C-alpha positions in Angstrom: -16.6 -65.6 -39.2 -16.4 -63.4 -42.3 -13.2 -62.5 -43.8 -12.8 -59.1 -42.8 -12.9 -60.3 -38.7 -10.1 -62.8 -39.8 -8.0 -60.7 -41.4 -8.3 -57.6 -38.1 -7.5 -60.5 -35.4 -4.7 -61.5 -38.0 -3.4 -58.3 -38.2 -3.6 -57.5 -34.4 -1.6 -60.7 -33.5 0.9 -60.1 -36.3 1.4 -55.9 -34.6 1.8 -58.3 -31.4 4.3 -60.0 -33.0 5.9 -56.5 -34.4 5.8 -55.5 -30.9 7.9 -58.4 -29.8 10.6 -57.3 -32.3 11.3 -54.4 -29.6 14.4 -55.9 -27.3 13.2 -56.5 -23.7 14.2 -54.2 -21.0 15.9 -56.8 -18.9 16.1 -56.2 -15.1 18.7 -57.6 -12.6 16.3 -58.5 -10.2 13.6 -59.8 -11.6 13.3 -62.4 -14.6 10.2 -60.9 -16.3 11.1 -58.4 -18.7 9.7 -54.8 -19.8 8.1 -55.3 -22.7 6.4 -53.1 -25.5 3.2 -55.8 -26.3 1.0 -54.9 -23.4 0.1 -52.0 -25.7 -0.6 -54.4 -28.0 -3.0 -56.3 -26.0 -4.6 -53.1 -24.8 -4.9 -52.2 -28.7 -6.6 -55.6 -29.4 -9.1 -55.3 -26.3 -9.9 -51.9 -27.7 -9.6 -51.5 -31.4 -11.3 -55.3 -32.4 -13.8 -55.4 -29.5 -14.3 -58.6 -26.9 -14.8 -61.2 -29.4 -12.3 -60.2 -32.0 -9.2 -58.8 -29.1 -9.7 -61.7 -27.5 -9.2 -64.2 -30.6 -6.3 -62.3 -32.1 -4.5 -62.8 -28.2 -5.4 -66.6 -28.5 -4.0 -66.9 -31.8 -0.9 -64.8 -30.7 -0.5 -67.5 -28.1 -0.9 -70.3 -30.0 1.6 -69.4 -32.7 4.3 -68.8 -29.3 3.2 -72.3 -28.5 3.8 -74.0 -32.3 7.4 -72.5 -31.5 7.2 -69.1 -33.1 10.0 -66.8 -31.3 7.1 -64.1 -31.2 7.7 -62.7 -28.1 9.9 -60.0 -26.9 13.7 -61.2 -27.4 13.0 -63.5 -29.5 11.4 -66.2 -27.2 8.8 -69.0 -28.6 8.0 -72.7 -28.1 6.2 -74.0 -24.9 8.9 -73.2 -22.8 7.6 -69.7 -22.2 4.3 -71.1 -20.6 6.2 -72.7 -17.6 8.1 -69.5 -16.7 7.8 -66.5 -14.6 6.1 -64.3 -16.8 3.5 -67.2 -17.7 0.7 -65.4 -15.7 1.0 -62.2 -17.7 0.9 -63.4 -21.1 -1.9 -65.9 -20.5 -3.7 -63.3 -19.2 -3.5 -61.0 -22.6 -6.3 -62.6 -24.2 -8.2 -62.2 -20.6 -7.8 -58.7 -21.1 -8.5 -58.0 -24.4 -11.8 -59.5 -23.9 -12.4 -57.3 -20.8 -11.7 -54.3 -22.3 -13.3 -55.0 -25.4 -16.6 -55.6 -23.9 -16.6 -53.0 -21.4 -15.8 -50.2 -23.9 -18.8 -52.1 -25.7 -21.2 -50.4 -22.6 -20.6 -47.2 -23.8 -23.2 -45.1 -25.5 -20.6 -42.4 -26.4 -17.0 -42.9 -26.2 -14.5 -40.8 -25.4 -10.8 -40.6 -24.0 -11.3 -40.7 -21.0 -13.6 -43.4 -20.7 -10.8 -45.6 -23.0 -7.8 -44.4 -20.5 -10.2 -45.4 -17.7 -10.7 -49.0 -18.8 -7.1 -49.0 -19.7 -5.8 -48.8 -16.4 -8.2 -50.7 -14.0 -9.3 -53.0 -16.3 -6.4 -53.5 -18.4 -3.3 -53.1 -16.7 -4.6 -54.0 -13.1 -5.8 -57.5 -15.1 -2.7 -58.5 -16.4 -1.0 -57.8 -12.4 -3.7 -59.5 -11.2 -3.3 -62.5 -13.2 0.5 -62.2 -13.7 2.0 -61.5 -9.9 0.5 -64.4 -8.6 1.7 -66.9 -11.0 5.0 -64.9 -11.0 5.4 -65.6 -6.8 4.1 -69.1 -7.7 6.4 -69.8 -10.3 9.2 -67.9 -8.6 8.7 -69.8 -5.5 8.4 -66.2 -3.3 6.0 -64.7 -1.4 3.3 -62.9 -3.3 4.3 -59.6 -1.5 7.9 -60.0 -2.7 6.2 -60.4 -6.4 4.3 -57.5 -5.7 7.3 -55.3 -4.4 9.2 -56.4 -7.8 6.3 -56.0 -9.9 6.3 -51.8 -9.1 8.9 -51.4 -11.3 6.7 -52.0 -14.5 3.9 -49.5 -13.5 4.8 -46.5 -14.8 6.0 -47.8 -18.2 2.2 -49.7 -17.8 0.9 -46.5 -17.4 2.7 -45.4 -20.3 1.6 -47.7 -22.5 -2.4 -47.2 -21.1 -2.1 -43.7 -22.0 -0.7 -44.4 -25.5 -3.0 -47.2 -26.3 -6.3 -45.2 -25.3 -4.8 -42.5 -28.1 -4.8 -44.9 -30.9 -7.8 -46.6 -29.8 -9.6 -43.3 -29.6 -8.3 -42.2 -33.1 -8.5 -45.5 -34.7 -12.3 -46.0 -33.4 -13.3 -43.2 -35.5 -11.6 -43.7 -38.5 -14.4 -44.6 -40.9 -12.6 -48.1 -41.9 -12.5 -49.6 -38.4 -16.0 -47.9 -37.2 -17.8 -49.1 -40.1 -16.1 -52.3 -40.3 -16.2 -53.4 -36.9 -19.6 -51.6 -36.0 -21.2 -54.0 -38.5 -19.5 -57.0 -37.6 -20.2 -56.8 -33.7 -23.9 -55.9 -34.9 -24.1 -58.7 -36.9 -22.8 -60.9 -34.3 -25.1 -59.9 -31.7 -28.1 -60.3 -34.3 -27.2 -63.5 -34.9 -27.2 -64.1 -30.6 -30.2 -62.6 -30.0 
């Protein structure tokens, strides 16, 4: 790994980290909180690429692991991986990947294509990871999870929308295209 790809997934876990700084949104009825650092995964995913999104999640979830109060409301240590919202954040660096390789398959992308991948990819991975585990860990049935879980979709969709902006506009800035063009080319050269 060359220093420039260690210091993007350091930087993309430290803006999760930044993200986490945002109070939760706490709701009466459910323990899993409305969060800001979805966007952040869905930034990862889409600014570093598969490889890169996905390491700068991992790392993310390590530090939360060493203790780091990282995510939103201050929460850290290994505590947070036996909770409800377990199933969503394990499933950040999931996503990232995801999203990261399937904006990859593009010849030309645009918007639409980003807000696309956003949504089914991105958000519907992180229910589709996260409800379950939540009605496991919860001890409900996964409809009830499900019902509860329809609060958070249109701050998800939100955050999709916002997300595919930046990742639009920071794709073609000439310091992340050239940067990260050249390292994912380099990587796959070195696969091939």
């Amino acid at each position: 790994m060359k220093i420039k790809e260690i210091t993007f997934v350091a930087v993309f876990a430290a803006v999760m980290g930044a993200l986490g700084v945002v109070p939760p949104i706490m709701l009466s009825f459910t323990p899993v909180p409305i969060t800001l650092q979805t966007l952040g995964v869905l930034l990862a995913g889409g600014v570093l690429g598969a490889r890169l999104g996905a390491m700068s999640q991992t790392i993310f979830l390590l530090l939360l692991a060493a203790g780091v109060p990282l995510l939103s409301g201050g929460r850290g240590g290994l505590s947070v991986f036996v909770g409800p919202s377990v199933g969503y954040i394990i499933s950040w660096p999931i996503t990232a990947f995801c999203i990261g390789y399937l904006l990859s398959r593009f010849q030309t992308l645009k918007i639409q294509h980003i807000l696309f991948i956003n949504l089914t990819v991105g958000i519907l991975l992180i229910y589709l990871i996260g409800i379950p585990v939540q009605a496991f860990m919860m001890d409900i049935p996964l409809l009830k999870a499900v019902q509860l879980s329809l609060i958070y979709i249109p701050g998800d969709v939100l955050k999709a929308i916002l997300a595919s902006i930046l990742v639009y506009r920071l794709r073609k800035h000439p310091f992340f295209s050239r940067s990260l063009a050249t390292s994912y080319s380099n990587h796959l050269s070195k696969n091939i």
